[in-house]
Coordinates of C-alpha atoms in Angstrom, one line a residue:
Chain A
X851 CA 117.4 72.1 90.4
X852 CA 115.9 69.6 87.6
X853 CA 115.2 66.7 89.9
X854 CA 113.0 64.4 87.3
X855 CA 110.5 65.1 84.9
X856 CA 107.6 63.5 86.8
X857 CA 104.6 65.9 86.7
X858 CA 102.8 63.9 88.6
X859 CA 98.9 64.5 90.0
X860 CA 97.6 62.6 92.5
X861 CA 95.4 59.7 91.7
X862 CA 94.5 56.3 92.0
X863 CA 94.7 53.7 89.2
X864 CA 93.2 49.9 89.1
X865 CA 95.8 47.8 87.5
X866 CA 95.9 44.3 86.7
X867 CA 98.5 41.8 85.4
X868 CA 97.1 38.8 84.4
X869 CA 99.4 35.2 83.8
X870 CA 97.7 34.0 81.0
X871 CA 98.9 30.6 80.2
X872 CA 100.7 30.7 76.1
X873 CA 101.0 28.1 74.2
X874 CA 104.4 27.7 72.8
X875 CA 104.2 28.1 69.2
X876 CA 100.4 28.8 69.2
X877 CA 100.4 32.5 67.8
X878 CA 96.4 32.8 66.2
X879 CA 95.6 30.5 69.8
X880 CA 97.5 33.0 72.0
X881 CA 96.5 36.0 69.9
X882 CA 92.4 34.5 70.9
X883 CA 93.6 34.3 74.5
X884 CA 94.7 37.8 74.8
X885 CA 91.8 38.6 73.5
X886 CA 89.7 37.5 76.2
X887 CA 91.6 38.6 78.9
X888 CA 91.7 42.0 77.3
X889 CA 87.8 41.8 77.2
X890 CA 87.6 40.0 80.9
X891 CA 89.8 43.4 81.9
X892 CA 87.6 46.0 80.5
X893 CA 84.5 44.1 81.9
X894 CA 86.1 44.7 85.8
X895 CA 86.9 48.6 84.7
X896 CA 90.8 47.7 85.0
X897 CA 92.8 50.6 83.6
X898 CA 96.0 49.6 83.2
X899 CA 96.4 45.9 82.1
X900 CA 99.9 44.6 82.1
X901 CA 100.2 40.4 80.3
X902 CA 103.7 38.6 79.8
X903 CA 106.6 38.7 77.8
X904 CA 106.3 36.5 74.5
X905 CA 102.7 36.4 75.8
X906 CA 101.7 35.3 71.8
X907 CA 104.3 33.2 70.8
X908 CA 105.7 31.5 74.2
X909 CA 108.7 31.7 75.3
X910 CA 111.1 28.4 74.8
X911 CA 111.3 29.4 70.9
X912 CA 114.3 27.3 69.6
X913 CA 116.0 29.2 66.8
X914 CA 115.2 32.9 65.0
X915 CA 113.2 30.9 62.3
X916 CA 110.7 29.7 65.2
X917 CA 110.7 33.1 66.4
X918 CA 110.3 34.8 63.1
X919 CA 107.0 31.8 62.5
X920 CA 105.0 33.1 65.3
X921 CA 106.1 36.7 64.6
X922 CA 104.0 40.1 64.3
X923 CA 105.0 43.0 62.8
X924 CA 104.5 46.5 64.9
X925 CA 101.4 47.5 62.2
X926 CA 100.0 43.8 62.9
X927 CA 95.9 44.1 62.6
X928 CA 96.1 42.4 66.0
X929 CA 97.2 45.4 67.5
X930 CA 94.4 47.4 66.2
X931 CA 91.9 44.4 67.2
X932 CA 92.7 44.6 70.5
X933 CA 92.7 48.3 70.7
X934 CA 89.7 48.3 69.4
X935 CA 88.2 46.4 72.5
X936 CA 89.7 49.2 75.0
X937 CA 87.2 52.1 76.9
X938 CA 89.4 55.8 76.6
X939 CA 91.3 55.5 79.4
X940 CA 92.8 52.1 79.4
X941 CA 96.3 51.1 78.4
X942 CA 97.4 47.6 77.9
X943 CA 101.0 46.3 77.7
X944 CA 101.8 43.0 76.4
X945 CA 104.9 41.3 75.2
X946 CA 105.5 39.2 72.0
X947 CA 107.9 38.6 69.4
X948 CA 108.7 40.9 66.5
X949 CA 109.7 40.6 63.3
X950 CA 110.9 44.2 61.6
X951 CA 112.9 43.2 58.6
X952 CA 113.0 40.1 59.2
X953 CA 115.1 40.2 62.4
X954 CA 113.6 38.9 65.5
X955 CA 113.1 41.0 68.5
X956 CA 111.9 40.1 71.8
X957 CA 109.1 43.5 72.1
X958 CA 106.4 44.8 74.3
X959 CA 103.5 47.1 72.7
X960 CA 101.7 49.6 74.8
X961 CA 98.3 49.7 73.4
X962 CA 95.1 52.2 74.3
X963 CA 91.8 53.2 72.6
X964 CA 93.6 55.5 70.3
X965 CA 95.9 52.4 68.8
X966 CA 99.4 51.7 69.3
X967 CA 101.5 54.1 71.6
X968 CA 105.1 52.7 71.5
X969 CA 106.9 49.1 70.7
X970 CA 109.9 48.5 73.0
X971 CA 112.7 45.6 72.2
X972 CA 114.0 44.3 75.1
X973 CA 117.6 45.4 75.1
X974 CA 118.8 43.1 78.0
X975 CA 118.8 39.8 76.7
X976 CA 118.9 36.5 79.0
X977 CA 120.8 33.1 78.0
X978 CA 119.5 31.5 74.9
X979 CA 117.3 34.3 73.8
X980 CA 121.2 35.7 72.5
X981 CA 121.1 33.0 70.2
X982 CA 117.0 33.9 68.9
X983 CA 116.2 37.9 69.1
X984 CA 118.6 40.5 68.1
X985 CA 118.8 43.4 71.0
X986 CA 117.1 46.3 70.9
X987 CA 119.0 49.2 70.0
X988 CA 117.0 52.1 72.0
X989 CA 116.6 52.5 75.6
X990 CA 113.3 51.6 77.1
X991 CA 110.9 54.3 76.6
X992 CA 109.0 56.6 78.9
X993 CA 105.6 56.4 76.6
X994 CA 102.4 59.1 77.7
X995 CA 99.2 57.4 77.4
X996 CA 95.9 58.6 78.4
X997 CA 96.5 56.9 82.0
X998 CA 100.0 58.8 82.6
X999 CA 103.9 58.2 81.5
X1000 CA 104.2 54.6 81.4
X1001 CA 108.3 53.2 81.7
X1002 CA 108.2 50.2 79.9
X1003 CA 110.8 47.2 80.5
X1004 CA 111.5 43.4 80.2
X1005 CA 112.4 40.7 82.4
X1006 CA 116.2 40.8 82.5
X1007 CA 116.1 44.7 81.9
X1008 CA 114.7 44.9 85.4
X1009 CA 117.7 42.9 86.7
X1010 CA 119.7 46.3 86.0
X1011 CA 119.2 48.9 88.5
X1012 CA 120.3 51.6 86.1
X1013 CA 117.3 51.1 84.3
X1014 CA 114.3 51.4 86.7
X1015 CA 116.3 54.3 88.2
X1016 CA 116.6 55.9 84.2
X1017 CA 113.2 55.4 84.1
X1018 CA 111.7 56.9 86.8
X1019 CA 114.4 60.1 86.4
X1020 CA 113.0 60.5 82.7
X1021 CA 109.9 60.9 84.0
X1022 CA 107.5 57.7 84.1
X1023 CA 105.2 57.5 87.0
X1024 CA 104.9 53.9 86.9
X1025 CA 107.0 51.0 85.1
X1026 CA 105.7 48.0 84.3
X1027 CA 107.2 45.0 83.4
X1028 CA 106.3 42.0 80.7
X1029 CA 108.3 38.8 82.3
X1030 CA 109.2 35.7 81.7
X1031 CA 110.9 33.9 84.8
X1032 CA 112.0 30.8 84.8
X1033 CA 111.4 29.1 88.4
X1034 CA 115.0 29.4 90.4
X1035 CA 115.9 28.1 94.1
X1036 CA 115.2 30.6 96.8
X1037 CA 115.5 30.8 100.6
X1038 CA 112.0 29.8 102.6
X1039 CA 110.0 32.9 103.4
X1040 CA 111.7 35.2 100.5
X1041 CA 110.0 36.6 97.8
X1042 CA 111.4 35.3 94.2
X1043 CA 114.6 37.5 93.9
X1044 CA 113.1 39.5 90.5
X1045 CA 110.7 40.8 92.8
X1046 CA 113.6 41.8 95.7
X1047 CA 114.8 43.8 92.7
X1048 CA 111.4 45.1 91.5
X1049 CA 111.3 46.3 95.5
X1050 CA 114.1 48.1 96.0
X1051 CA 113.6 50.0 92.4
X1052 CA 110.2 50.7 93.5
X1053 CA 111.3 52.1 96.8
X1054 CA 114.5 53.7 95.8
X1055 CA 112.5 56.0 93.5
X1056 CA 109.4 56.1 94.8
X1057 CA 107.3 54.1 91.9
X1058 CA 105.0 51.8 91.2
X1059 CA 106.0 48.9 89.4
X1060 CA 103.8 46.2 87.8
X1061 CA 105.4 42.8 87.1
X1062 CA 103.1 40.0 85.1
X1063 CA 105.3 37.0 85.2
X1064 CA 103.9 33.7 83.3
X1065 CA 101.6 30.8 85.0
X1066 CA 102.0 27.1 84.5
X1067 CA 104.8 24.8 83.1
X1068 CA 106.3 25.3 79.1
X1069 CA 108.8 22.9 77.5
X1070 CA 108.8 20.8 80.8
X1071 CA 109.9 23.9 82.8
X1072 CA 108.6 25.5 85.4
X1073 CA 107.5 29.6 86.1
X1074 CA 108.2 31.7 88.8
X1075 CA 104.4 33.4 89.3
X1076 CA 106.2 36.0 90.3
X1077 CA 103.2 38.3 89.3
X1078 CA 103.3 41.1 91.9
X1079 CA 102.3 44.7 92.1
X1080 CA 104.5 47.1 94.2
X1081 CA 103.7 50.4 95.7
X1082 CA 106.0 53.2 95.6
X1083 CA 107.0 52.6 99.3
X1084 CA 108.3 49.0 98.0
X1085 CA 106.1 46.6 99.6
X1086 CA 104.2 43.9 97.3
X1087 CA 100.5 45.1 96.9
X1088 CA 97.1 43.5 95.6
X1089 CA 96.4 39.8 96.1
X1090 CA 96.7 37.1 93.7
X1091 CA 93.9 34.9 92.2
X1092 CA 93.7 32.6 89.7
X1093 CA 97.1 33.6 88.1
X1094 CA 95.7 37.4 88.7
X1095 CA 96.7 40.3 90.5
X1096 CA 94.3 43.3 91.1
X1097 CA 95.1 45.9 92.9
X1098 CA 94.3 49.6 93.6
X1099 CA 97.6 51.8 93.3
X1100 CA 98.3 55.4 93.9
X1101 CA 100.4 57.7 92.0
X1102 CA 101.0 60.2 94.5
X1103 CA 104.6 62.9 93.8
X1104 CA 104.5 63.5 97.3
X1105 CA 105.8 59.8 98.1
X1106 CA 109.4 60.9 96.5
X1107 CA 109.7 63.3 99.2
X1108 CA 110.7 60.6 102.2
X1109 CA 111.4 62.8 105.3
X1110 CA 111.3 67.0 106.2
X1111 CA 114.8 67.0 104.5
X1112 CA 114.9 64.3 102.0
X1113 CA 113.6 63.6 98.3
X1114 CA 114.3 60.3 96.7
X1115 CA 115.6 61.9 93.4
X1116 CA 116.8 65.3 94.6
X1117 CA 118.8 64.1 97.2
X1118 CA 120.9 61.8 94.1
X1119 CA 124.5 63.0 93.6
X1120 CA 124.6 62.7 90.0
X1121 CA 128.4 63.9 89.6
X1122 CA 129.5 61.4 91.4
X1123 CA 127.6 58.6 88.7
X1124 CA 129.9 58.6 86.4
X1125 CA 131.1 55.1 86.6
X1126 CA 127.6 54.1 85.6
X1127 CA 127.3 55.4 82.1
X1128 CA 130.8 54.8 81.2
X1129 CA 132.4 50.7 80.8
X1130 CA 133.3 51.0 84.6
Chain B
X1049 CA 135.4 44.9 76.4
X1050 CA 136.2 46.5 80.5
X1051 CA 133.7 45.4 82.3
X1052 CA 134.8 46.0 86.2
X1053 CA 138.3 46.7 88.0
X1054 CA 137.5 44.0 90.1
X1055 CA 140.4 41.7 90.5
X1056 CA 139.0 39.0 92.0
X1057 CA 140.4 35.6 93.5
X1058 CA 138.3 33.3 94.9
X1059 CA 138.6 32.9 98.7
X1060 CA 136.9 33.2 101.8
X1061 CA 136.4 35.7 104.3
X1062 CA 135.5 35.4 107.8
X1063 CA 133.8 39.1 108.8
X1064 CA 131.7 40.2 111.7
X1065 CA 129.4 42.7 112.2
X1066 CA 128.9 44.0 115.9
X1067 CA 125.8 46.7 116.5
X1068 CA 127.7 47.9 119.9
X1069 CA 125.7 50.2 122.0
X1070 CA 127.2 53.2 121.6
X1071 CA 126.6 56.0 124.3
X1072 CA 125.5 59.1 122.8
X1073 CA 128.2 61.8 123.7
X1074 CA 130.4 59.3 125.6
X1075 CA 133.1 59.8 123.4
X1076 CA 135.8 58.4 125.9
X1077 CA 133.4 55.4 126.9
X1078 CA 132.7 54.7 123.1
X1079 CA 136.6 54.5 122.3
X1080 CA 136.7 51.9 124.7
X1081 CA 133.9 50.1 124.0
X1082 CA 134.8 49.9 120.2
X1083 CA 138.6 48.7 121.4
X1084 CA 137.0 46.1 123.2
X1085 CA 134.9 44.9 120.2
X1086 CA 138.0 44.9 118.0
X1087 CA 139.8 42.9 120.5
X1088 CA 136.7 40.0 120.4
X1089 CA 137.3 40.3 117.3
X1090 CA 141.0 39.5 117.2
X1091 CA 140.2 36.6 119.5
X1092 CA 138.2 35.0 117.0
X1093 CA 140.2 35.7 114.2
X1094 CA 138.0 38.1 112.4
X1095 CA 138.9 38.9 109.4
X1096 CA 136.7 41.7 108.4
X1097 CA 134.7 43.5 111.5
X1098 CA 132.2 46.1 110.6
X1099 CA 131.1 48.7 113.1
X1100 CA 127.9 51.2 113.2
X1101 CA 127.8 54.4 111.5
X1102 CA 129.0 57.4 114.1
X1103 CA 130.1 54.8 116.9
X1104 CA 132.5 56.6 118.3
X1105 CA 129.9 59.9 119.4
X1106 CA 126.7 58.2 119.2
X1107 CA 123.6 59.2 116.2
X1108 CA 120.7 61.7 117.8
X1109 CA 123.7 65.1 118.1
X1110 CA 121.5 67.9 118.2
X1111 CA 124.0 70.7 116.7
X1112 CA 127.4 70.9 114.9
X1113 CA 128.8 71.6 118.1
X1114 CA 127.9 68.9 120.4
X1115 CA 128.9 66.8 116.7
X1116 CA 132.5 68.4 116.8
X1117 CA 132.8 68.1 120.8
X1118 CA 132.7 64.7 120.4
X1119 CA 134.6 64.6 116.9
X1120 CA 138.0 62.9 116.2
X1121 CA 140.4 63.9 113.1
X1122 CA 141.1 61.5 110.8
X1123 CA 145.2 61.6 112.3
X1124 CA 143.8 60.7 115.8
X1125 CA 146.0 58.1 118.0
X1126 CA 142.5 56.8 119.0
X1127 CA 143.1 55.6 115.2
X1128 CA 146.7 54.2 115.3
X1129 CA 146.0 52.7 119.1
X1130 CA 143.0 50.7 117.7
X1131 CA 145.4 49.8 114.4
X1132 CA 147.9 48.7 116.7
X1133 CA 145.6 45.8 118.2
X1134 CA 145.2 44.0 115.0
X1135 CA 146.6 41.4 113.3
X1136 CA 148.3 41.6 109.8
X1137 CA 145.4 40.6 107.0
X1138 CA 142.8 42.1 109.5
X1139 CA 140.7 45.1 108.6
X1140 CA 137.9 47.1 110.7
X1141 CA 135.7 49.8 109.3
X1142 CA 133.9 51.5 112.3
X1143 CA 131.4 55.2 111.6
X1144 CA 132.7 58.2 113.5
X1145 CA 131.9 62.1 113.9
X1146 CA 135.1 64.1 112.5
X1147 CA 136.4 67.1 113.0
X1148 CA 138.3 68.7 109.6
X1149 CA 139.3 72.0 109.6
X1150 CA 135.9 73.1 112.3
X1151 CA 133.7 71.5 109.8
X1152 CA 132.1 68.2 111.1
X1153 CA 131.7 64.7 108.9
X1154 CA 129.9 61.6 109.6
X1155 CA 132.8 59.7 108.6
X1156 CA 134.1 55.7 108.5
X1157 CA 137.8 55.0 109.0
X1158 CA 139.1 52.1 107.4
X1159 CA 141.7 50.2 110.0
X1160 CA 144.5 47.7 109.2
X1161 CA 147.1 46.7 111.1
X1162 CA 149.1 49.1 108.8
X1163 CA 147.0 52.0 110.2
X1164 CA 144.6 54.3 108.5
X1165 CA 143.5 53.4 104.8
X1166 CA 140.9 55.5 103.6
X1167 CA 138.5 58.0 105.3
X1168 CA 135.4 58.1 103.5
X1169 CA 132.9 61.4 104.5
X1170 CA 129.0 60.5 103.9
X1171 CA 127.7 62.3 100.7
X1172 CA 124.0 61.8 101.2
X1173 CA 123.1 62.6 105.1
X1174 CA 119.8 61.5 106.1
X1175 CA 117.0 64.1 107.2
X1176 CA 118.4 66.0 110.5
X1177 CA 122.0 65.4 109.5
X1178 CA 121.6 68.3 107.3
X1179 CA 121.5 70.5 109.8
X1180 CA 124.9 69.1 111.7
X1181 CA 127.3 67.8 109.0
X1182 CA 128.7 68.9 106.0
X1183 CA 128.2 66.1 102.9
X1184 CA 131.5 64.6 101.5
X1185 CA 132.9 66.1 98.3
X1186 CA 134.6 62.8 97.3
X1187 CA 132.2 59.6 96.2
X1188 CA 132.4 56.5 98.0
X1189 CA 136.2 54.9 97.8
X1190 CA 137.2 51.3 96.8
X1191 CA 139.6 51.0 99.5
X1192 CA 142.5 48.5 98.7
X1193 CA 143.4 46.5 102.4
X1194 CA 145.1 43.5 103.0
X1195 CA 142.4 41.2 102.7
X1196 CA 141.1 42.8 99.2
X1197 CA 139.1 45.8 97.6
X1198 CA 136.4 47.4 100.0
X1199 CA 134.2 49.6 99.0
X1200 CA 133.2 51.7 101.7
X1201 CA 129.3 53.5 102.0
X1202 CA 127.2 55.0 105.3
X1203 CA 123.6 54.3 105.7
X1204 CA 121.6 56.3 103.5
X1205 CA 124.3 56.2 100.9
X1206 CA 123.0 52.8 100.3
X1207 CA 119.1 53.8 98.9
X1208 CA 120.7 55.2 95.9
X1209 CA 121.4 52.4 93.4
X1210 CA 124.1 54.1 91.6
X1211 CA 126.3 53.9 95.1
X1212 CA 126.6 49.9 95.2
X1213 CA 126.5 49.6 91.7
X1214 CA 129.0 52.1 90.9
X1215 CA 131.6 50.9 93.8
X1216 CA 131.4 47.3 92.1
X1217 CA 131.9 48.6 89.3
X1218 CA 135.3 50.4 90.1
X1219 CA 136.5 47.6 91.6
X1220 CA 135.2 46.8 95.1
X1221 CA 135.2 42.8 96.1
X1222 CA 132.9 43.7 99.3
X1223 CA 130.8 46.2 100.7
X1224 CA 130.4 48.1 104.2
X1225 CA 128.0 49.9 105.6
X1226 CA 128.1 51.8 108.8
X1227 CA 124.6 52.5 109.4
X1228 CA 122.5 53.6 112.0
X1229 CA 118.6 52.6 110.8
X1230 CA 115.8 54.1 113.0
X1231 CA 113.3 51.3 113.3
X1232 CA 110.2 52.1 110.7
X1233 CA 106.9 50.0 109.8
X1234 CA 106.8 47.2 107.4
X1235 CA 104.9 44.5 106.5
X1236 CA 104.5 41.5 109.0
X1237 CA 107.4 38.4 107.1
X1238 CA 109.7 41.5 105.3
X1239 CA 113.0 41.9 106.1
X1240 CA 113.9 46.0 106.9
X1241 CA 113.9 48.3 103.9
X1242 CA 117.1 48.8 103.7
X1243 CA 117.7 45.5 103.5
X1244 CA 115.8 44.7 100.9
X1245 CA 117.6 47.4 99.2
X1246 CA 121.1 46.1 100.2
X1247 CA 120.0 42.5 98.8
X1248 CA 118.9 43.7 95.5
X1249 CA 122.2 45.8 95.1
X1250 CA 124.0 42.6 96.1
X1251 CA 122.8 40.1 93.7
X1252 CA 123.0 42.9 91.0
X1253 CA 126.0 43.2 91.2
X1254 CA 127.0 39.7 92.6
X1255 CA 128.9 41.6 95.8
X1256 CA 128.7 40.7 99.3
X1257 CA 127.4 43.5 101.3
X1258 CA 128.0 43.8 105.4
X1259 CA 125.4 46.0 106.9
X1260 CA 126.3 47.0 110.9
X1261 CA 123.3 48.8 112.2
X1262 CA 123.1 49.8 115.9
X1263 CA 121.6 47.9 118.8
X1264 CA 119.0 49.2 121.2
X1265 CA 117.4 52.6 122.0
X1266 CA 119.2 55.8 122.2
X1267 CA 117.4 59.4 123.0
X1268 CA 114.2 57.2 123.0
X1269 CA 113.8 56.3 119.2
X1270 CA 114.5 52.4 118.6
X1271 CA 117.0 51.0 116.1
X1272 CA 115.8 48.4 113.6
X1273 CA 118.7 46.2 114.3
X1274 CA 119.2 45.0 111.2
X1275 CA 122.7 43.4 110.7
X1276 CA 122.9 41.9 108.5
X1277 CA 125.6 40.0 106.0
X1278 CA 124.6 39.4 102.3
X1279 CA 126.2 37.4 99.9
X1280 CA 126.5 37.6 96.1
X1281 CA 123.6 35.7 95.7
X1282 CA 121.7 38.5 97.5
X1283 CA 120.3 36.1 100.5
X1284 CA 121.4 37.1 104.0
X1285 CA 123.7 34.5 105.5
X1286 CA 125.3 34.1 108.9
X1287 CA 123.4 34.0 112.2
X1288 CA 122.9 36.7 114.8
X1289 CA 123.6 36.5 118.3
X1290 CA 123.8 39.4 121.2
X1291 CA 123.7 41.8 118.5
X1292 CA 126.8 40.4 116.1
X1293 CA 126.6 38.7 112.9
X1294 CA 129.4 36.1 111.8
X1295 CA 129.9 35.0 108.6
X1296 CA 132.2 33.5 106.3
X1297 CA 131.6 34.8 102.8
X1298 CA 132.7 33.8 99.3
X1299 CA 134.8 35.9 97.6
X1300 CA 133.8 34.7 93.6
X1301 CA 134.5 36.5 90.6
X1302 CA 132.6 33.5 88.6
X1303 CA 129.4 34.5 91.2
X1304 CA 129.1 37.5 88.8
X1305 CA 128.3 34.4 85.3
X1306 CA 124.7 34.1 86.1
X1307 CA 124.3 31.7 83.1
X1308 CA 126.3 30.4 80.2
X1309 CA 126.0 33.5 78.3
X1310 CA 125.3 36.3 81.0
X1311 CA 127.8 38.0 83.2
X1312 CA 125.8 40.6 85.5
X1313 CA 128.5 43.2 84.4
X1314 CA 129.5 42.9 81.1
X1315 CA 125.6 42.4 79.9
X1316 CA 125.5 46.3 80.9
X1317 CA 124.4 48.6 78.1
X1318 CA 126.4 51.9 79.7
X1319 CA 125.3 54.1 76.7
X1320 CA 122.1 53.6 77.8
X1321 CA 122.4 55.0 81.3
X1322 CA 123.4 58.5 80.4
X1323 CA 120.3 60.1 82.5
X1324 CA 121.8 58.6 85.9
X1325 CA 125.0 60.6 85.5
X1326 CA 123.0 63.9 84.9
X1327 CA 120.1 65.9 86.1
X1328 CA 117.7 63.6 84.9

């Protein structure tokens, strides 16, 4: 039985996801900012850098028009510069906000020495950002990069659990996940409830998930810092400092398999799914 | 556009979970016990009592046949005696090991005054269970009762995200789970795994979820204990005392409008989720 495409080896990878702090608005500022944290990345031998959504535009964008100002285009030089900065062997995924004939999309690039892998648009799209990016119109792609099969996502996308689960059954070995969230009311002692999400995706099918929220205040409101890395047992790994998280992870196939008799994926019963891919 | 069967009013709903101690093998003694929790119950004008996964025989079986000596059918008058102590608009969902046709099930009965609703056989069995049960053919039902639709899953159905997502979204206004958690490792502040899982699947879905897990130790291994009552929100409510949660839930079909232009249901891109219903 076809249980997932995973072909998974063994190994350990050092990822980071870094806050940054964009300045609404501020693309060629932003675009300098990435920059450096790209550079401060390589310096520390991090192979898998993961930055925010909208990280080079911001995110309370008003209209299309202020979107389609601080736009890039897929082929954008900036891509290439910052490509150009990374070692063989490290991938970097940042969002920011695309213009592809002149429609305004909501996008993450995943980037490595040998240039631009994929662009994703978010196809989930939360409250106002309706009214500003158009949705994507493919799924969210599984994209091989010299550091393994990378699911990429966005924010709201995450707050599907079809999607992780898609993921991880079309083969990505680790998701990560450009965010944007907006600071919401939670119980004392709980983790912010993205990351309850990003937990139980990560343990339900056995994956590593990176999630690089934003730092600071925009437009007078307030992130999350939700940044967290998460193992594929579903605990939150890596500490935080200064608005980064480092941490170690391990891609290991044998975590799918979760006792003598049972496998995360095998042990799915996909003909009784149906409902999922249908309107319900 | 359909976006759920759900029917919802808004109301509220008073529901108890009760871990029990089940004896393993003490079929007889187990009846009693579990007719003497339904009758608390009644006292206290439950609405909705959840009971552990397999109460009625007890989890660590070692064969199919000490499973089917202590194995009910689903046309039992242990079923219609405990029906017969409830009031009308009262439902109890209790686990049990049944006997159909020399086969065995680890099966939950859904109880009403009116008798038996639904019996709903366990599709994915957790690790030794292979050995001992036979999986359901049929998914998990949405059960209509007379206090609303309840969708009905068992323990390790609830790691697969397709289970809870898929009962809300064929019409289920609250979901049970029997369960019978052995006690595992985790990180000092985190609620159990599974709970984590069952809080993520709530707030996806905006449905209250009623975990009953099992109290104390049977053949040696310890239970986790982790009762627990979730609401659409995904944050456990309701206190626990001598091993029995109470809680008065909201039943909200505007819970599932997370903001003025996001409905956690109809924001679903089905046509995008065609791997979950396959192979992968």
């Amino acid at each position: 039985m076809l249980t997932s495409k995973r072909e998974t080896s063994l190994r350990e990878l050092r990822v980071r996801a870094d806050e940054l702090s964009p300045v609404l608005g501020d693309l060629d500022g932003n675009v300098i900012r990435i920059g450096a944290a790209i550079e401060r990345a390589v310096v520390d031998g991090v192979q898998l850098l993961v930055l925010p959504e909208l990280a080079t535009s911001g995110y309370y964008l008003d209209s299309t028009e202020a979107a389609l100002d601080v736009s890039l285009t897929s082929d954008s030089s900036v891509f290439s510069n910052w490509a150009s900065l990374l070692p063989t062997g490290m991938v970097v995924v940042v969002g920011f906000a695309e213009r592809l004939a002149d429609v305004a999309y909501n996008s993450a690039v995943v980037l490595s020495s040998e240039g631009v892998h994929a662009v994703y648009r978010k196809v989930h799209l939360w409250d106002q950002e309706k009214n500003i990016f158009a949705a994507g119109a493919d799924r969210q792609p599984v994209v091989k990069t010299p550091i393994g099969q990378i699911g990429v996502l966005i924010c709201y996308d995450l707050e599907f659990p079809e999607v992780p689960r898609a993921l991880a059954l079309r083969g990505a070995e680790i998701l990560v996940v450009p965010t944007n969230w907006p600071l919401v009311a939670r119980p004392a002692g709980e983790h912010p409830p993205e990351i309850v999400q990003a937990m139980a995706a990560a343990r339900a099918s056995a994956i590593t998930i990176v999630c690089c929220d934003r730092g600071g205040i925009e437009s007078g409101k307030v992130w999350t810092e939700g940044t967290a890395v998460i193992g594929s047992d579903g605990w939150v790994i890596g500490g935080k400092k200064s608005h980064t998280v480092d941490a170690t992870v391990v891609i290991d196939p044998a975590s799918a398999q979760i006792s003598a008799h049972n496998h995360v994926m095998s042990d799915r019963r996909p003909d009784h799914y149906g409902a999922l891919s249908t309107e319900g």
